[in-house]
Coordinates of C-alpha atoms and ligand atoms in Angstrom, one line a residue:
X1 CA -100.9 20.0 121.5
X2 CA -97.0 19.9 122.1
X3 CA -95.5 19.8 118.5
X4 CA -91.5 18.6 118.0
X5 CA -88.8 17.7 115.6
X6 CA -86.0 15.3 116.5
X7 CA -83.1 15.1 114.4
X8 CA -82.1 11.4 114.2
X9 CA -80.2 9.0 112.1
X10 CA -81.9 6.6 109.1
X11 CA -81.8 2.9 111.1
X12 CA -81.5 1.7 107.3
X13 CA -78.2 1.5 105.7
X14 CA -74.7 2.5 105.6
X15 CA -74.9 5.8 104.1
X16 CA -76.0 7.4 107.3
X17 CA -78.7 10.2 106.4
X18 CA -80.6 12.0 109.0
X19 CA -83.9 13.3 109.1
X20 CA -86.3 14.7 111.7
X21 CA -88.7 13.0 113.5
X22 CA -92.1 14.9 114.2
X23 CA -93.1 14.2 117.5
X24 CA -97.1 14.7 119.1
X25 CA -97.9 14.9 122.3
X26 CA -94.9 12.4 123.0
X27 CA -95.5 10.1 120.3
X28 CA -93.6 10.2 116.6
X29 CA -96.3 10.2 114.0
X30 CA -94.0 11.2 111.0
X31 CA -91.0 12.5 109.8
X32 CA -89.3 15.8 108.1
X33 CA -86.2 16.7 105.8
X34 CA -83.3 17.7 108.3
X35 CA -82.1 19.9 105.9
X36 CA -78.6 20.6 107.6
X37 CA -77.6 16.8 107.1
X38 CA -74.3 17.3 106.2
X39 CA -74.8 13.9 104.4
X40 CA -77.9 14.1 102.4
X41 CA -78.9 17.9 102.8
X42 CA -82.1 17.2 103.7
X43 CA -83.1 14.1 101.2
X44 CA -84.0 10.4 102.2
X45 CA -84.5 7.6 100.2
X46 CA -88.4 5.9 101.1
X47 CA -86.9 4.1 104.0
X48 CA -85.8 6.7 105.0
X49 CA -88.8 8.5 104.6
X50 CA -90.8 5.7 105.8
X51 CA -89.0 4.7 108.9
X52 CA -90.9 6.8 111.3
X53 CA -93.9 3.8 111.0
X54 CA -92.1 1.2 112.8
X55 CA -91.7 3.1 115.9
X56 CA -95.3 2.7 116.8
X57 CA -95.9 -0.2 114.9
X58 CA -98.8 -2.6 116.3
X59 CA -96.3 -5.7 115.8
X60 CA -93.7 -3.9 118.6
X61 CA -93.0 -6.9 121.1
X62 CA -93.4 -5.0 124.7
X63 CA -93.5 -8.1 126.7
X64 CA -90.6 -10.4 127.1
X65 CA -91.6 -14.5 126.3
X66 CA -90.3 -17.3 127.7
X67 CA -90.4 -20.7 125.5
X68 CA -92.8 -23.1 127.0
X69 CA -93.3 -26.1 124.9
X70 CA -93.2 -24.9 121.3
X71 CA -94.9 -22.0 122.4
X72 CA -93.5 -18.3 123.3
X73 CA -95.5 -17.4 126.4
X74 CA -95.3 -13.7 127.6
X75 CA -93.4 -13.2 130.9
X76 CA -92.7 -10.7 133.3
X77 CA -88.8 -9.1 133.3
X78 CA -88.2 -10.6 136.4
X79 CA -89.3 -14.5 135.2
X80 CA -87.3 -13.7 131.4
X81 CA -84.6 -12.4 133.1
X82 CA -84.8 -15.7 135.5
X83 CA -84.7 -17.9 132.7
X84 CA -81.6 -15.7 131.0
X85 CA -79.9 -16.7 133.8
X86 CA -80.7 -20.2 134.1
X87 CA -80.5 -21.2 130.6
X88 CA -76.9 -19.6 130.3
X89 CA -75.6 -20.9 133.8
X90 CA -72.0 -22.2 133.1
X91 CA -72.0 -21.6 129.8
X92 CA -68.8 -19.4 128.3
X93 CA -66.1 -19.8 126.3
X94 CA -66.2 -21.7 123.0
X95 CA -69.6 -23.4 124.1
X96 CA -71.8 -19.5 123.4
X97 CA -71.6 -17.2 120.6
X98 CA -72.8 -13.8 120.4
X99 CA -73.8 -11.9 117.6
X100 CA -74.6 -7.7 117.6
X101 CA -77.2 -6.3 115.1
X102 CA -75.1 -3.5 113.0
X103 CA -78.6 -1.8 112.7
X104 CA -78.0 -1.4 116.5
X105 CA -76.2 2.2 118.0
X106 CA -72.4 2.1 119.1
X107 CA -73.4 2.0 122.9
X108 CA -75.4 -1.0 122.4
X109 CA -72.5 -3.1 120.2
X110 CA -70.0 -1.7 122.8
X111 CA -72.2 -2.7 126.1
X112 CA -72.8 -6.4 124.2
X113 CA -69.5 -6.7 123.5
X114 CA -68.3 -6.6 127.0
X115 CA -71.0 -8.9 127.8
X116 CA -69.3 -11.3 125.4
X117 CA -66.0 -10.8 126.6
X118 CA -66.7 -10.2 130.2
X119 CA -69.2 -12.6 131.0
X120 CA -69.3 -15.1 128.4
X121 CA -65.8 -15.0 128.4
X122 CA -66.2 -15.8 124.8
X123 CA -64.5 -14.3 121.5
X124 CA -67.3 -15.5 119.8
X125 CA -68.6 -12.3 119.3
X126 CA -69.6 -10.7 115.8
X127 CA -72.0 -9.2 113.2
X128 CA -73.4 -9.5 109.8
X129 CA -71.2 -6.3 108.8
X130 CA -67.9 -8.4 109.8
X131 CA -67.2 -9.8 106.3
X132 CA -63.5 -9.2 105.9
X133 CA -64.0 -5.6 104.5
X134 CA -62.5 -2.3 105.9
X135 CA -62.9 -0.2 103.3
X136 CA -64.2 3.6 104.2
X137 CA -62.1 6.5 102.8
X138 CA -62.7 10.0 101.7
X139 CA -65.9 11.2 102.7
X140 CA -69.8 11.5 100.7
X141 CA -69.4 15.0 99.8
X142 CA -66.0 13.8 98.1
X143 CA -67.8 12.2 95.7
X144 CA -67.9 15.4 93.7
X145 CA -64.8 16.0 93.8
X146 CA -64.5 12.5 91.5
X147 CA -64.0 12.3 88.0
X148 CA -64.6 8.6 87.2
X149 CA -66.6 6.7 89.5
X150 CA -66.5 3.1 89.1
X151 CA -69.6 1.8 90.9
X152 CA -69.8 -2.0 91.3
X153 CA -72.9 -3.4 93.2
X154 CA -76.7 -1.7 92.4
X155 CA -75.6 1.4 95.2
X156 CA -79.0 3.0 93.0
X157 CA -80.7 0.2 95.3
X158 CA -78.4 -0.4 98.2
X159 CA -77.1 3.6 99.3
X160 CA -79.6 5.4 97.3
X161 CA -78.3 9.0 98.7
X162 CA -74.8 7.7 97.9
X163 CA -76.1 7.0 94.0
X164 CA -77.3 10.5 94.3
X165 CA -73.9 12.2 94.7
X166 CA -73.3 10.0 91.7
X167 CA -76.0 11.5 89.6
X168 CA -74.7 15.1 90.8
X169 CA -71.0 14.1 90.1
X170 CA -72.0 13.0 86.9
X171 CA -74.2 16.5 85.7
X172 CA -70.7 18.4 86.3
X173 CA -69.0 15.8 84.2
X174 CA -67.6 12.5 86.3
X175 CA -67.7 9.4 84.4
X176 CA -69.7 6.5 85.7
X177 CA -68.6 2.9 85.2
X178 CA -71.3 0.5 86.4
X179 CA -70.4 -2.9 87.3
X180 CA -73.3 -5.1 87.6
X181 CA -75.0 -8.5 86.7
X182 CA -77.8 -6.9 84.9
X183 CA -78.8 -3.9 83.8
X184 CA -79.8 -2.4 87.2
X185 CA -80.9 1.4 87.7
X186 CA -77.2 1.6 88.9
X187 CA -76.6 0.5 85.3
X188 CA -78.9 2.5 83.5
X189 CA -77.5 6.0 84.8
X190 CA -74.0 4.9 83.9
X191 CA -72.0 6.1 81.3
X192 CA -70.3 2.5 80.9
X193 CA -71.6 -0.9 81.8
X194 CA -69.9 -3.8 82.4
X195 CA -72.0 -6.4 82.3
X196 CA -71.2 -9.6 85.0
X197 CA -72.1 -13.1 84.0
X198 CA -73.9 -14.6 87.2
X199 CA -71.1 -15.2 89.4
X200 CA -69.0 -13.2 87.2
X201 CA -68.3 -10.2 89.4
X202 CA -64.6 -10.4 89.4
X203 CA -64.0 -10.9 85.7
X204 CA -66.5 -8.1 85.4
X205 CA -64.2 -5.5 87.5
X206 CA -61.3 -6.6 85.7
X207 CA -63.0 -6.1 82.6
X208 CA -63.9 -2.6 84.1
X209 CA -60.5 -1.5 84.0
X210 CA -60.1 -0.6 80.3
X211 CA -62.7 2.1 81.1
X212 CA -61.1 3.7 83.8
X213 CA -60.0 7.6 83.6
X214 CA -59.0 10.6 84.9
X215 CA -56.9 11.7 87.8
X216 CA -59.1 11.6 90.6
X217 CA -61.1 8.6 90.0
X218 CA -63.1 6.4 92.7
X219 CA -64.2 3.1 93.5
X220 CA -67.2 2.3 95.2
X221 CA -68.0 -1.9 96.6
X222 CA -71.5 -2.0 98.2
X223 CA -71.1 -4.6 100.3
X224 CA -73.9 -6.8 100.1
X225 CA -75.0 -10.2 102.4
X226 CA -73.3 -13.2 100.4
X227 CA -70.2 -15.4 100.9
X228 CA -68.5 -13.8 98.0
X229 CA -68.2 -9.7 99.5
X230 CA -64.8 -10.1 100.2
X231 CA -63.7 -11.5 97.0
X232 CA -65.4 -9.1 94.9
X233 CA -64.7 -6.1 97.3
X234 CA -60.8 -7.7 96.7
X235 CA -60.9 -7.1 93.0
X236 CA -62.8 -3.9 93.2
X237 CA -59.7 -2.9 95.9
X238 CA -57.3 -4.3 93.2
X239 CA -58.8 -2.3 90.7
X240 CA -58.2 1.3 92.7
X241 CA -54.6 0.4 93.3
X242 CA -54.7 -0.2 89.6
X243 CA -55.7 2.8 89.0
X244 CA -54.7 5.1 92.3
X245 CA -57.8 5.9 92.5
X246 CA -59.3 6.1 96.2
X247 CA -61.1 2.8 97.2
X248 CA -65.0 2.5 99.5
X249 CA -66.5 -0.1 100.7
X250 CA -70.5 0.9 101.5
X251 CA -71.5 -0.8 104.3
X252 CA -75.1 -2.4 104.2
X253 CA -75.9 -1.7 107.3
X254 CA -76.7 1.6 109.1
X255 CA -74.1 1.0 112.1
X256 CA -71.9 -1.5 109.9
X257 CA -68.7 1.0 110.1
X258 CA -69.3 1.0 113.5
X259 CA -69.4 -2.6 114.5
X260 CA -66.2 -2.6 112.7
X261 CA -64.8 -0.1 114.6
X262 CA -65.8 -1.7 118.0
X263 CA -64.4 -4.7 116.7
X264 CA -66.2 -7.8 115.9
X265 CA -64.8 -11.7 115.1
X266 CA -65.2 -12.4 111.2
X267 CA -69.2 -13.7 110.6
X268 CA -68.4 -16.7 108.9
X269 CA -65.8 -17.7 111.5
X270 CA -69.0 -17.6 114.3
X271 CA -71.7 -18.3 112.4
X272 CA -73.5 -21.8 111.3
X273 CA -71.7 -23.5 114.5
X274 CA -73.1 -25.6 117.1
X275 CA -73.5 -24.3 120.5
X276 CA -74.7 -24.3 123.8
X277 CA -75.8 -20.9 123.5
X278 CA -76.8 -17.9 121.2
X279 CA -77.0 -14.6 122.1
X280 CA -79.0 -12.3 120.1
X281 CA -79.4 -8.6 119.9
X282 CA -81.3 -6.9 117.0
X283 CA -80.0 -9.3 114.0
X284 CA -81.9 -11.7 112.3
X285 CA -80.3 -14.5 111.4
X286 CA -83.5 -16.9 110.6
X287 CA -84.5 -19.8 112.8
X288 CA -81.3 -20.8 115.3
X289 CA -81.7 -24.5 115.9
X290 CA -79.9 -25.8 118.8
X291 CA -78.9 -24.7 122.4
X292 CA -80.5 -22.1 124.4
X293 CA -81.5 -18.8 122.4
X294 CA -81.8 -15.4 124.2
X295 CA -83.1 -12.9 122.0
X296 CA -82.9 -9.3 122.4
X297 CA -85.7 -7.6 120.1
X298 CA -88.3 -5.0 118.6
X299 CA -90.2 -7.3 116.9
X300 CA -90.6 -11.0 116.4
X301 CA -88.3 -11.3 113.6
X302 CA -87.1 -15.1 112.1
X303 CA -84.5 -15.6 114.8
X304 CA -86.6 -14.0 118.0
X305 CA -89.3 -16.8 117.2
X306 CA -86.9 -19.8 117.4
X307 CA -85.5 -18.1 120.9
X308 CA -86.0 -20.1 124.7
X309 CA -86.4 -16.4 125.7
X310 CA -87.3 -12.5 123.9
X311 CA -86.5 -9.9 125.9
X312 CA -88.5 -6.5 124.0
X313 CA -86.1 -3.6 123.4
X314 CA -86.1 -0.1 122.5
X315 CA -86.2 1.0 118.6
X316 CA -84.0 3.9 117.2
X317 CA -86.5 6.5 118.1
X318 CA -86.6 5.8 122.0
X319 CA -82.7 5.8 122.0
X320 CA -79.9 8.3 122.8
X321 CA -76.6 6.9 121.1
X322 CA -74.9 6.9 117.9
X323 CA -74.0 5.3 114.4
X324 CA -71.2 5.6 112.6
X325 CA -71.7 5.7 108.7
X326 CA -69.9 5.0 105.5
X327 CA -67.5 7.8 105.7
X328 CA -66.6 7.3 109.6
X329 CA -69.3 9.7 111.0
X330 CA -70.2 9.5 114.3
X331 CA -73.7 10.8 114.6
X332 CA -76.1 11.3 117.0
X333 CA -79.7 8.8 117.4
X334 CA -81.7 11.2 119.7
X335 CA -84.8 9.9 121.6
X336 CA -87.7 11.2 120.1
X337 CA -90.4 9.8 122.4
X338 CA -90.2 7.7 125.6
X339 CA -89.4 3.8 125.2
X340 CA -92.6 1.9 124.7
X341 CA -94.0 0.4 128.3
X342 CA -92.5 -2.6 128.9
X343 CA -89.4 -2.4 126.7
X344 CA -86.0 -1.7 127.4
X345 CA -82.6 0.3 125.9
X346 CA -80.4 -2.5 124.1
X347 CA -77.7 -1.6 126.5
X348 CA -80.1 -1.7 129.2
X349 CA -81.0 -5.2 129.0
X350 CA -77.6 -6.3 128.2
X351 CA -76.6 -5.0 131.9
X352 CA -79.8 -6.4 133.5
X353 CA -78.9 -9.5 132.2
X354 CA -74.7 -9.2 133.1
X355 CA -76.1 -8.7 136.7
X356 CA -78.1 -11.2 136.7
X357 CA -75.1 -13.9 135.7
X358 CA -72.6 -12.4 138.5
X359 CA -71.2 -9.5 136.1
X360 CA -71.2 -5.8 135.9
X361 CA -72.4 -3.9 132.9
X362 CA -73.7 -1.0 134.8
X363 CA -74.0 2.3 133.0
X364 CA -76.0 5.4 133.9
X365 CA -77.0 6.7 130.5
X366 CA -75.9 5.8 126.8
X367 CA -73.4 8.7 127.0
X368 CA -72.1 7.0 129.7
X369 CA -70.8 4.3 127.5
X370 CA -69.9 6.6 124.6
X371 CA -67.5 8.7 126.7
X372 CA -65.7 5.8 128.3
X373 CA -65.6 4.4 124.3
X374 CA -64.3 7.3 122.9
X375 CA -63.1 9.5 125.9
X376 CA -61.7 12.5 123.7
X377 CA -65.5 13.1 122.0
X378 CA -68.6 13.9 123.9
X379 CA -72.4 14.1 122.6
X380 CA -71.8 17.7 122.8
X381 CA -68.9 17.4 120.2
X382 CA -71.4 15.8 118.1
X383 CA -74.4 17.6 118.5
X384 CA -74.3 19.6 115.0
X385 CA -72.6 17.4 112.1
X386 CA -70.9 14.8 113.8
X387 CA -67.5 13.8 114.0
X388 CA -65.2 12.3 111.2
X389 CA -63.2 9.8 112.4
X390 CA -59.6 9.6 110.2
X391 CA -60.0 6.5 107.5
X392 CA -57.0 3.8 107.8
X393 CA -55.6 2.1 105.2
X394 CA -58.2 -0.4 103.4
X395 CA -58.1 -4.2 104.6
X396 CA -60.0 -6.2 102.4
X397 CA -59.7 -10.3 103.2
X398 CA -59.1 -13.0 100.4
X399 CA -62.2 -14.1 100.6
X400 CA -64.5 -17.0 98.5
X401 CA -64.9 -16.1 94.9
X402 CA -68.2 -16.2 93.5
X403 CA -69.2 -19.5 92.5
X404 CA -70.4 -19.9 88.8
X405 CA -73.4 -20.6 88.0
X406 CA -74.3 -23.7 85.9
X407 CA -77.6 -23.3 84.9
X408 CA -79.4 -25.9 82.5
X409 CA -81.3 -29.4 83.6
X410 CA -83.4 -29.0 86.0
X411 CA -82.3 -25.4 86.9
X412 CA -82.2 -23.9 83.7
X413 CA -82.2 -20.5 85.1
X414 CA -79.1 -18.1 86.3
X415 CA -80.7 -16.8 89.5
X416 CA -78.9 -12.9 90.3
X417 CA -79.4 -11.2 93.6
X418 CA -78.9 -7.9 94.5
X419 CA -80.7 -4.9 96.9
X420 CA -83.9 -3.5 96.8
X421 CA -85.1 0.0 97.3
X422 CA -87.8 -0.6 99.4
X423 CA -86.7 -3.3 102.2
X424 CA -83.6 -4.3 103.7
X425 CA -82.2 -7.6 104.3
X426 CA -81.3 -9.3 108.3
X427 CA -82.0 -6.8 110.9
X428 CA -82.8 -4.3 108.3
X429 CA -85.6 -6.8 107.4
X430 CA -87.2 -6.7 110.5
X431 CA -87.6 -3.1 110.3
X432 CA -88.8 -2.7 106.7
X433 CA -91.0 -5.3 106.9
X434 CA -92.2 -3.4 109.8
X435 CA -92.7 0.0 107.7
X436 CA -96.7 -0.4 106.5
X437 CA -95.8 1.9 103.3
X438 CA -92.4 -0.4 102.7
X439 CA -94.8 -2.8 102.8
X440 CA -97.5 -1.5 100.6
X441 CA -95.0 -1.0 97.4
X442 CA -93.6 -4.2 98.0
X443 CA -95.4 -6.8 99.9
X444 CA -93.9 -10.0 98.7
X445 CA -90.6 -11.4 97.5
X446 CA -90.2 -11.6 93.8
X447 CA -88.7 -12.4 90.9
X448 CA -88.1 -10.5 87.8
X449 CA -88.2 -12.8 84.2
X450 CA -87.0 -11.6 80.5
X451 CA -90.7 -11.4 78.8
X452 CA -88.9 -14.4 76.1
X453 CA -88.6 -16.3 79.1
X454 CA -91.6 -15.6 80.6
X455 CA -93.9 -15.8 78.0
X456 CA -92.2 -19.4 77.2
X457 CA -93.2 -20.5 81.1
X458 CA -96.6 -18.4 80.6
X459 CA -96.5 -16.5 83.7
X460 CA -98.0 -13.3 83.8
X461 CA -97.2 -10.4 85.9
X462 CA -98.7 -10.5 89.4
X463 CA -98.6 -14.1 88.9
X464 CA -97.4 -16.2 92.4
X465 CA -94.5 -18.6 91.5
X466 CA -92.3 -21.1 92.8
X467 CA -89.1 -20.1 92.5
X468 CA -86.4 -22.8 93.3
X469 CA -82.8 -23.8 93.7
X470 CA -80.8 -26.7 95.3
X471 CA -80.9 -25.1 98.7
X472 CA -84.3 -24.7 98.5
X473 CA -87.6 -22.7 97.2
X474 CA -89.8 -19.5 97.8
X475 CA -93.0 -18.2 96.5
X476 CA -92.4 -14.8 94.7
X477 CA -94.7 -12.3 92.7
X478 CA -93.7 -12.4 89.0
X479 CA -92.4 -9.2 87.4
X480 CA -91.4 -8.6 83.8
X481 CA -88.6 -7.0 82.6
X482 CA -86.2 -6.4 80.1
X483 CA -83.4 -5.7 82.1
X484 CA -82.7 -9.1 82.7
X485 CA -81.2 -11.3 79.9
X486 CA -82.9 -14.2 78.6
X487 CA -82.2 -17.4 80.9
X488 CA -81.2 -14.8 84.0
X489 CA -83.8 -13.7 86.9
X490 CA -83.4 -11.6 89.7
X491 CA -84.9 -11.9 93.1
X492 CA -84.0 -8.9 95.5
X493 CA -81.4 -9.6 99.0
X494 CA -84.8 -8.9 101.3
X495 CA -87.4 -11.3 103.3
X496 CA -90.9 -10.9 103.8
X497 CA -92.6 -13.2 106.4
X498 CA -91.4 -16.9 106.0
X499 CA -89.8 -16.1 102.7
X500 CA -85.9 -15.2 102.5
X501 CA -83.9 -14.8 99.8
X502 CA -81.6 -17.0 101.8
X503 CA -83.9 -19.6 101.4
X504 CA -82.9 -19.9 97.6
X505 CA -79.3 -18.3 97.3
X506 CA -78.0 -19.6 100.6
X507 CA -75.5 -16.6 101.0
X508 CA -74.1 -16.9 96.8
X509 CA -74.4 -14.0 94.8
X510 CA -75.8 -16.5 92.5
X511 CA -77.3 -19.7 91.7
X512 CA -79.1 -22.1 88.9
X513 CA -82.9 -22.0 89.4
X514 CA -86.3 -23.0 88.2
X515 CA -89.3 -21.4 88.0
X516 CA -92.6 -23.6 88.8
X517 CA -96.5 -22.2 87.8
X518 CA -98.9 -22.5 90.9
X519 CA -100.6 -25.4 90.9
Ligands
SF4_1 S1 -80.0 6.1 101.7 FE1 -79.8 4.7 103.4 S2 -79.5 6.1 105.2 FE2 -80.3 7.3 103.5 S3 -82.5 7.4 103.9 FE3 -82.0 5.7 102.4 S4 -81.8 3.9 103.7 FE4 -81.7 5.7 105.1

């Protein structure tokens, strides 16, 4: 028996820990503390902990499928590839957009990227972590050096290593401002909360101000999945200048900083359009309805089962490459075992397919890419902590304030959203959902009620409910709790199967809801 431990990078979220994959006979079957980390000494949140399951994960796609009627029929690489090129004959410019999974490594972004612009000839080209926010100074250890930490967004939920340099800045004295819309574990381990109305984020940071102190103090915006990140992340930005205190936005997604840094057209400036063509790596974006989808995937996630064609790729642990977290570290993804038969690196297919349309993506290896992206680093440079890139200043765009919420009538609920500990949201989705212990805690959406309110709609909890809004409705488990107000419920940023928070909150921090007993 051949016994191994691969460092690696969390695929989850923005704060970038690393942990070490354990690796039998060729195959990861679990995972250990890397305890050198210069991010999280060793810790992990449970996704973290947990991600090691969806490497060998029975629902892994390995074949690509080709759309034949309403059905996805597996193909060969040579028939997908075929259809790639057929479906996307001609098409470029304006006509195709292109969107990059920030879950994905820097070499893969960078390789679809120039796919985009090279082949597609298309600007159309972004992410889910392009939301008008550039936000990333000072670094996670830092946070000690803090004295008042205003922290707006559930980071508890959302960065949960990041909340623990919180907790530790707090036991040597920092003060801790929460800024949340309801009394979140962010808000619990605060000193001060400040309490948002739904869709009161920006009053609520304004209202934070008062609190502020100290001369090193510190702002930190989790940036979340809605319309509204910008605008809050705006007023959380306002609030440092305020205060000179130094300014972060988290991002949500493990490779968020660096899709940023690669460079990617504003989300809501590509998504939601009409065109000929999508082109899909890694994110998932729900069902795409019109034109010709090429999906480049793990696993048959929302947006991979609308697609003409799926093309299977590698996960994190059959990768070389590298993220870039919160604090502008490049780190080092290292393959732990050999890509599952039949599937292919991100980058890989993304040159496979270039050739195949008449361009040339051709790379030998991952590092390939990453030394003609940053020619004065090398993997070597990175191979014990990284490197630190140098912040810039913070841009933060204008942005779509929160809506408010009038709840009453047939809504007569103020729905709240926020993260969850144990799944992500979009790409981060997929691979929760795809995590059998993720799934075991928390194996449906739901919805947390005041026990005034719940006892007046006689729901119990562990009851299945209806939960619904203008845009539309979800089943959800029922959970009671006092940490919502009366007239308030939350339902986590997360999907599970066919249900979506975006099914019910259509990208608002915040809506007016009802809540309907099974039948
Ligand atoms: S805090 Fe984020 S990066 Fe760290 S283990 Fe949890 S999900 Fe992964």
């Amino acid at each position: 028996m051949e016994l191994k431990y691969v460092p690696t990078v969390c695929p989850f979220c923005g704060t970038g820990c690393s942990f070490s994959l354990v690796v039998k006979d060729g195959k990861v079957v679990g995972s250990a503390p890397f305890h050198r980390s210069p991010v999280c000494d060793g810790k992990t949140c449970q996704k973290g902990h947990y991600a090691y399951e969806l490497v060998n994960s029975e629902a892994r796609i390995t074949t690509p499928m080709i759309k034949k009627g309403d059905e996805l029929v597996e193909a060969s690489w040579d028939e997908a590839l075929a259809a790639v090129a057929d479906g996307l004959k001609g098409v470029s410019g304006a006509d195709i957009a292109v969107f990059a999974s920030a879950n994905a490594t820097n070499e893969d972004i960078y390789a679809l990227k120039k796919l985009a612009s090279d082949v597609f000839k298309t600007g159309n080209f972004t992410s889910c972590a392009a939301l008008g926010i550039d936000a990333s100074a000072g670094t996670i250890r830092g946070i000690a050096k803090a004295d008042c930490i205003v922290a707006v967004g559930n980071i508890f939920e959302s960065h949960p290593l990041i909340a623990r340099r919180i907790v530790n800045a707090k036991d040597k004295g920092a003060k801790v401002i929460a800024v949340d819309s309801f009394n979140s574990s962010m808000a619990k381990l605060a000193d001060q909360f400040v309490k948002a109305v739904p869709g009161g984020e920006i009053e609520a940071i304004k209202e934070a101000a008062a609190f502020v102190e100290g001369s090193a103090a510190l702002v930190l915006y989790a940036v979340g999945a809605t319309k509204s990140e910008a605008a809050v992340a705006a007023a959380a930005k306002a609030l440092a200048d305020e205060k000179k205190a130094a300014f972060c936005a988290l991002p949500a997604q493990a490779n968020g900083r660096g899709a940023l840094d690669i460079g990617v057209a504003p989300f809501d400036d590509v998504f939601g359009k009409e065109y000929k063509a999508c082109y899909v790596m890694g994110e998932d974006l729900g069902p795409v309805e019109g034109g010709f989808i090429v999906v480049q995937d793990s696993f048959l996630s929302g947006t991979a089962k609308s697609a003409n064609v799926v093309l299977p790729a590698a996960v994190y642990a059959e990768v070389d490459g590298t993220m870039t977290n919160a604090e502008r570290r490049i780190q080092l993804v290292r393959k732990a075992q050999e890509p599952a038969e039949g599937v292919k690196a991100n980058w890989q297919i993304v040159s496979e397919v270039a050739g195949k349309l008449g361009g040339s993506i051709a790379y030998e290896s991952a590092e390939a890419i990453f030394n003609e992206m940053y020619g004065d680093l090398s993997y070597e440079a990175l191979q014990k902590d990284g490197f630190v890139k140098e912040a810039t200043a913070a841009v933060v765009a204008e942005g779509v304030a929160p809506a408010a919420v009038s709840a009453g009538g047939d809504y007569p609920f103020a729905l709240v959203t926020g993260p969850s500990i144990w799944h992500g949201y979009g790409a981060a989705g997929t691979l929760s959902e795809n995590c059998h212990s993720l799934v075991k805690e928390v194996p449906s959406m739901f919805v947390k009620i005041n026990p005034v309110d719940a006892k007046a709609l006689d729901v119990k909890k562990g009851e299945t409910v209806t939960v619904s809004s203008e845009k539309g409705s979800i089943k959800a488990t029922v959970r009671i709790s006092k940490d919502l107000d009366e007239g308030v419920i939350f339902v986590p940023t997360m999907s599970m199967g066919e249900e979506c928070i975006c099914k019910i909150a259509g990208g608002e921090k915040a809506v007016a809801a009802k809540i309907e007993k099974e039948a």
